[in-house]
mmCIF file of C-alpha atoms in Angstrom:
data_model
loop_
_atom_site.group_PDB
_atom_site.id
_atom_site.type_symbol
_atom_site.label_atom_id
_atom_site.label_comp_id
_atom_site.label_asym_id
_atom_site.label_seq_id
_atom_site.Cartn_x
_atom_site.Cartn_y
_atom_site.Cartn_z
ATOM 1 C CA MET A 37 26.891 4.087 13.285
ATOM 2 C CA ARG A 38 24.444 1.895 15.168
ATOM 3 C CA ARG A 39 21.428 3.216 13.231
ATOM 4 C CA ILE A 40 23.194 3.142 9.878
ATOM 5 C CA ILE A 41 24.701 -0.344 9.836
ATOM 6 C CA PRO A 42 21.361 -2.214 10.054
ATOM 7 C CA PHE A 43 19.990 -0.110 7.182
ATOM 8 C CA LEU A 44 23.012 -0.893 5.035
ATOM 9 C CA LEU A 45 22.931 -4.594 5.817
ATOM 10 C CA LEU A 46 19.192 -5.170 6.029
ATOM 11 C CA LEU A 47 19.034 -7.153 2.819
ATOM 12 C CA CYS A 48 22.418 -8.888 2.882
ATOM 13 C CA VAL A 49 21.907 -12.575 2.280
ATOM 14 C CA ALA A 50 23.216 -15.197 4.684
ATOM 15 C CA SER A 51 24.047 -17.530 1.804
ATOM 16 C CA LEU A 52 25.060 -16.841 -1.773
ATOM 17 C CA ALA A 53 23.083 -19.858 -2.966
ATOM 18 C CA HIS A 54 20.322 -18.881 -5.371
ATOM 19 C CA SER A 55 16.817 -20.150 -4.705
ATOM 20 C CA GLN A 56 13.508 -19.957 -6.491
ATOM 21 C CA SER A 57 10.328 -20.277 -4.455
ATOM 22 C CA THR A 58 7.655 -22.498 -5.895
ATOM 23 C CA LEU A 59 5.025 -20.295 -7.510
ATOM 24 C CA SER A 60 1.483 -21.195 -8.442
ATOM 25 C CA SER A 61 0.343 -20.341 -11.948
ATOM 26 C CA ALA A 62 -1.907 -17.626 -10.511
ATOM 27 C CA ASP A 63 0.960 -16.061 -8.531
ATOM 28 C CA SER A 64 3.267 -16.214 -11.547
ATOM 29 C CA ALA A 65 0.628 -14.451 -13.629
ATOM 30 C CA VAL A 66 0.394 -11.591 -11.112
ATOM 31 C CA LEU A 67 4.179 -11.178 -10.989
ATOM 32 C CA ARG A 68 4.411 -11.221 -14.794
ATOM 33 C CA GLN A 69 1.688 -8.579 -15.008
ATOM 34 C CA ILE A 70 3.570 -6.309 -12.603
ATOM 35 C CA LEU A 71 6.904 -6.879 -14.353
ATOM 36 C CA THR A 72 5.469 -6.273 -17.825
ATOM 37 C CA ALA A 73 3.742 -3.060 -16.757
ATOM 38 C CA ASN A 74 6.921 -1.687 -15.188
ATOM 39 C CA LYS A 75 9.010 -2.334 -18.284
ATOM 40 C CA ALA A 76 7.160 0.568 -19.886
ATOM 41 C CA TYR A 77 8.574 2.961 -17.263
ATOM 42 C CA ARG A 78 12.084 4.063 -18.150
ATOM 43 C CA THR A 79 12.166 6.668 -15.370
ATOM 44 C CA LEU A 80 9.995 7.533 -12.401
ATOM 45 C CA GLN A 81 10.000 10.409 -9.954
ATOM 46 C CA CYS A 82 7.716 10.819 -6.947
ATOM 47 C CA ASN A 83 7.487 12.015 -3.358
ATOM 48 C CA ILE A 84 8.460 9.474 -0.732
ATOM 49 C CA ARG A 85 7.956 9.089 2.996
ATOM 50 C CA HIS A 86 10.387 6.863 4.875
ATOM 51 C CA ASP A 87 9.544 5.682 8.384
ATOM 52 C CA LEU A 88 12.310 3.902 10.290
ATOM 53 C CA ILE A 89 11.194 2.064 13.431
ATOM 54 C CA LYS A 90 13.696 0.763 15.971
ATOM 55 C CA SER A 91 13.243 -0.152 19.654
ATOM 56 C CA GLY A 92 9.735 1.292 19.616
ATOM 57 C CA LYS A 93 10.934 4.673 18.345
ATOM 58 C CA SER A 94 10.126 6.029 14.884
ATOM 59 C CA GLN A 95 12.073 8.423 12.662
ATOM 60 C CA ARG A 96 10.303 9.950 9.666
ATOM 61 C CA ARG A 97 11.930 11.321 6.530
ATOM 62 C CA TYR A 98 10.417 12.989 3.469
ATOM 63 C CA GLY A 99 11.963 13.550 0.081
ATOM 64 C CA THR A 100 11.953 12.586 -3.572
ATOM 65 C CA LEU A 101 12.471 9.143 -5.064
ATOM 66 C CA TYR A 102 14.093 8.827 -8.494
ATOM 67 C CA THR A 103 14.395 5.594 -10.468
ATOM 68 C CA GLU A 104 15.991 5.087 -13.861
ATOM 69 C CA ARG A 105 16.463 1.737 -15.549
ATOM 70 C CA VAL A 106 20.005 0.617 -16.300
ATOM 71 C CA LYS A 107 20.450 0.047 -20.025
ATOM 72 C CA ASN A 108 21.377 -3.509 -21.045
ATOM 73 C CA ALA A 109 21.421 -4.766 -17.456
ATOM 74 C CA LYS A 110 22.344 -8.437 -17.274
ATOM 75 C CA SER A 111 20.493 -10.997 -15.181
ATOM 76 C CA GLY A 112 21.444 -10.598 -11.537
ATOM 77 C CA ASP A 113 22.697 -7.028 -11.950
ATOM 78 C CA VAL A 114 21.192 -3.918 -10.407
ATOM 79 C CA SER A 115 18.396 -3.204 -12.873
ATOM 80 C CA ALA A 116 17.747 0.435 -11.994
ATOM 81 C CA GLN A 117 19.505 3.399 -10.473
ATOM 82 C CA ILE A 118 17.722 4.528 -7.321
ATOM 83 C CA ALA A 119 18.100 7.837 -5.500
ATOM 84 C CA MET A 120 16.247 9.060 -2.440
ATOM 85 C CA HIS A 121 17.041 12.683 -1.671
ATOM 86 C CA TYR A 122 15.502 13.824 1.586
ATOM 87 C CA THR A 123 14.304 17.367 2.273
ATOM 88 C CA MET A 124 13.287 16.520 5.857
ATOM 89 C CA PRO A 125 15.939 16.261 7.160
ATOM 90 C CA GLN A 126 17.626 18.349 4.505
ATOM 91 C CA GLY A 127 20.672 16.972 2.717
ATOM 92 C CA GLU A 128 20.380 13.265 3.524
ATOM 93 C CA SER A 129 20.330 10.722 0.689
ATOM 94 C CA TYR A 130 20.438 7.071 -0.262
ATOM 95 C CA ILE A 131 21.706 6.175 -3.742
ATOM 96 C CA ILE A 132 22.035 2.896 -5.650
ATOM 97 C CA THR A 133 23.850 2.740 -8.989
ATOM 98 C CA SER A 134 25.062 -0.131 -11.144
ATOM 99 C CA THR A 135 28.486 0.032 -9.459
ATOM 100 C CA HIS A 136 28.066 1.574 -5.992
ATOM 101 C CA LEU A 137 25.771 1.939 -3.002
ATOM 102 C CA TYR A 138 25.907 5.245 -1.132
ATOM 103 C CA ASN A 139 24.248 6.112 2.181
ATOM 104 C CA ALA A 140 24.334 9.590 3.721
ATOM 105 C CA ILE A 141 22.005 9.493 6.730
ATOM 106 C CA ASP A 142 22.370 10.952 10.239
ATOM 107 C CA GLY A 143 25.590 12.726 9.330
ATOM 108 C CA HIS A 144 27.362 9.603 8.066
ATOM 109 C CA ASP A 145 28.842 9.232 4.595
ATOM 110 C CA ILE A 146 29.293 5.597 3.523
ATOM 111 C CA LYS A 147 30.073 4.342 0.005
ATOM 112 C CA PHE A 148 30.414 0.728 -1.140
ATOM 113 C CA ASN A 149 31.964 -0.493 -4.396
ATOM 114 C CA TYR A 150 30.254 -3.728 -5.500
ATOM 115 C CA LYS A 151 33.563 -5.183 -6.731
ATOM 116 C CA ILE A 152 35.031 -4.803 -3.252
ATOM 117 C CA VAL A 153 31.885 -5.667 -1.269
ATOM 118 C CA PRO A 154 29.825 -8.026 -3.473
ATOM 119 C CA LEU A 155 26.982 -8.376 -0.951
ATOM 120 C CA MET A 156 26.234 -4.692 -1.353
ATOM 121 C CA LYS A 157 25.427 -5.466 -4.982
ATOM 122 C CA GLN A 158 22.745 -7.864 -3.749
ATOM 123 C CA LEU A 159 21.430 -5.169 -1.435
ATOM 124 C CA GLY A 160 21.314 -2.634 -4.244
ATOM 125 C CA GLY A 161 19.811 -5.174 -6.611
ATOM 126 C CA THR A 162 17.045 -6.211 -4.223
ATOM 127 C CA VAL A 163 15.966 -2.641 -3.503
ATOM 128 C CA SER A 164 16.006 -1.732 -7.201
ATOM 129 C CA TRP A 165 14.109 -4.904 -8.193
ATOM 130 C CA GLY A 166 11.412 -4.057 -5.672
ATOM 131 C CA PHE A 167 10.988 -0.518 -6.942
ATOM 132 C CA VAL A 168 10.726 -1.584 -10.597
ATOM 133 C CA GLY A 169 8.422 -4.547 -10.003
ATOM 134 C CA ASP A 170 10.854 -7.407 -10.651
ATOM 135 C CA VAL A 171 9.908 -9.781 -7.830
ATOM 136 C CA PHE A 172 11.173 -12.737 -9.886
ATOM 137 C CA SER A 173 14.751 -11.509 -9.441
ATOM 138 C CA ILE A 174 14.293 -11.061 -5.684
ATOM 139 C CA LEU A 175 13.142 -14.685 -5.434
ATOM 140 C CA ARG A 176 16.073 -15.918 -7.508
ATOM 141 C CA TYR A 177 18.616 -14.331 -5.182
ATOM 142 C CA MET A 178 17.073 -14.798 -1.743
ATOM 143 C CA LYS A 179 15.575 -17.707 0.200
ATOM 144 C CA LEU A 180 12.047 -16.408 0.606
ATOM 145 C CA ASP A 181 8.514 -17.720 0.830
ATOM 146 C CA ILE A 182 5.886 -15.754 -1.054
ATOM 147 C CA ALA A 183 2.198 -15.028 -0.526
ATOM 148 C CA ILE A 184 0.131 -12.838 -2.868
ATOM 149 C CA THR A 185 -3.223 -11.264 -2.105
ATOM 150 C CA SER A 186 -5.120 -8.364 -3.662
ATOM 151 C CA ASP A 187 -7.466 -5.644 -2.517
ATOM 152 C CA ALA A 188 -9.418 -3.117 -4.563
ATOM 153 C CA LYS A 189 -6.301 -1.047 -5.304
ATOM 154 C CA ASN A 190 -3.168 -3.158 -4.927
ATOM 155 C CA HIS A 191 -1.546 -6.516 -5.448
ATOM 156 C CA ILE A 192 0.026 -7.241 -2.053
ATOM 157 C CA ILE A 193 3.152 -9.403 -2.018
ATOM 158 C CA THR A 194 4.579 -10.727 1.244
ATOM 159 C CA LEU A 195 8.050 -12.288 1.202
ATOM 160 C CA THR A 196 9.231 -14.035 4.365
ATOM 161 C CA SER A 197 12.458 -15.823 5.223
ATOM 162 C CA GLY A 198 12.034 -17.072 8.793
ATOM 163 C CA LYS A 199 15.535 -17.762 10.110
ATOM 164 C CA ARG A 200 17.078 -18.537 6.724
ATOM 165 C CA ASN A 201 18.430 -15.038 6.103
ATOM 166 C CA LYS A 202 20.292 -12.968 8.680
ATOM 167 C CA GLY A 203 19.625 -9.692 6.901
ATOM 168 C CA ILE A 204 15.907 -9.612 6.141
ATOM 169 C CA SER A 205 13.066 -11.489 7.770
ATOM 170 C CA ARG A 206 10.144 -10.017 5.805
ATOM 171 C CA MET A 207 9.432 -7.774 2.848
ATOM 172 C CA LEU A 208 5.988 -6.399 1.955
ATOM 173 C CA LEU A 209 5.352 -4.864 -1.467
ATOM 174 C CA LYS A 210 2.189 -3.213 -2.786
ATOM 175 C CA TYR A 211 1.771 -2.636 -6.520
ATOM 176 C CA ASN A 212 -1.092 -0.738 -8.130
ATOM 177 C CA ARG A 213 -3.394 -3.192 -9.891
ATOM 178 C CA THR A 214 -4.031 -0.797 -12.773
ATOM 179 C CA ASN A 215 -0.555 0.456 -13.712
ATOM 180 C CA GLY A 216 1.795 -1.885 -11.806
ATOM 181 C CA LEU A 217 3.602 0.945 -10.006
ATOM 182 C CA ILE A 218 4.824 0.340 -6.478
ATOM 183 C CA ASN A 219 2.840 2.176 -3.811
ATOM 184 C CA TYR A 220 4.480 0.821 -0.673
ATOM 185 C CA MET A 221 7.538 -1.140 0.483
ATOM 186 C CA GLU A 222 8.076 -2.436 4.001
ATOM 187 C CA ILE A 223 11.210 -4.224 5.171
ATOM 188 C CA ASP A 224 11.722 -5.999 8.491
ATOM 189 C CA GLU A 225 15.334 -6.638 9.426
ATOM 190 C CA ALA A 226 16.308 -9.644 11.494
ATOM 191 C CA LEU A 227 18.002 -7.182 13.870
ATOM 192 C CA GLY A 228 14.623 -5.637 14.730
ATOM 193 C CA VAL A 229 14.542 -2.546 12.485
ATOM 194 C CA THR A 230 11.600 -1.822 10.191
ATOM 195 C CA HIS A 231 11.602 0.475 7.150
ATOM 196 C CA ARG A 232 8.365 1.686 5.566
ATOM 197 C CA PHE A 233 8.485 3.508 2.234
ATOM 198 C CA SER A 234 5.242 5.199 1.149
ATOM 199 C CA MET A 235 5.279 6.540 -2.389
ATOM 200 C CA GLY A 236 3.621 9.820 -3.339
ATOM 201 C CA GLN A 237 3.355 11.359 0.131
ATOM 202 C CA ASP A 238 4.916 14.692 1.057
ATOM 203 C CA ALA A 239 5.479 16.377 4.407
ATOM 204 C CA ALA A 240 2.151 18.209 4.167
ATOM 205 C CA GLY A 241 0.285 14.913 3.856
ATOM 206 C CA LYS A 242 -0.594 15.472 0.224
ATOM 207 C CA THR A 243 -0.325 12.706 -2.364
ATOM 208 C CA ALA A 244 0.856 13.559 -5.876
ATOM 209 C CA GLN A 245 0.920 11.459 -9.019
ATOM 210 C CA PRO A 246 4.365 10.173 -10.075
ATOM 211 C CA ILE A 247 6.223 11.666 -13.019
ATOM 212 C CA ILE A 248 6.875 8.876 -15.529
ATOM 213 C CA ASN A 249 9.341 8.677 -18.444
ATOM 214 C CA HIS A 250 10.579 12.220 -17.960
ATOM 215 C CA PRO A 251 14.358 12.790 -18.262
ATOM 216 C CA ILE A 252 16.151 12.816 -14.925
ATOM 217 C CA ASP A 253 19.289 14.891 -14.445
ATOM 218 C CA SER A 254 22.201 12.459 -14.146
ATOM 219 C CA LYS A 255 23.518 14.473 -11.185
ATOM 220 C CA VAL A 256 20.673 13.007 -9.118
ATOM 221 C CA PHE A 257 22.592 9.702 -9.090
ATOM 222 C CA ASP A 258 26.045 11.221 -8.473
ATOM 223 C CA ILE A 259 27.945 9.800 -5.518
ATOM 224 C CA LYS A 260 30.325 12.040 -3.592
#
């Protein structure tokens, strides 16, 4: 359990109080651009590489990421279903729906109902908001400072909490400047675990273009 619990709780918020970081007009414009672009993507499917670093040791997983927007999602709700099905190692998965969070990693099988464990809804919401480019919602529900820079390819968003949140100390997001799609997500837990999600990369080191707005079998999001 010791490797699973931090992953499940990495984004749990120390306080339920909502906060909105002060944004410059330039930063707001970048976030609106990313959000607007992503609203055109009803579904997305791509390869994903997940590196988990703890105590100087790294575990690497490869698989497929699926995202599908939740119809008529209300403000504050999980805005997209997320499923990561790993092929290396085979059979592991991490699934977020509008009602549950499910984690099957390292032989464990853990399922949370948001009605019973409300903080898991915030975890699921934060991950889904990051994948669909809704940084505004992340800022509304967590006490975070924000810095935005850009390079030739990506808008780079760094969210930091210092000691204000016990779950997450930093979150780094990279969105393609042309199409708004997320290329990279990095999460530092206060407990000293780092997660790095690289989109498009497979076990052979090849990078493939994502599949956008193609129907996804509902079974992908089924929870045991």
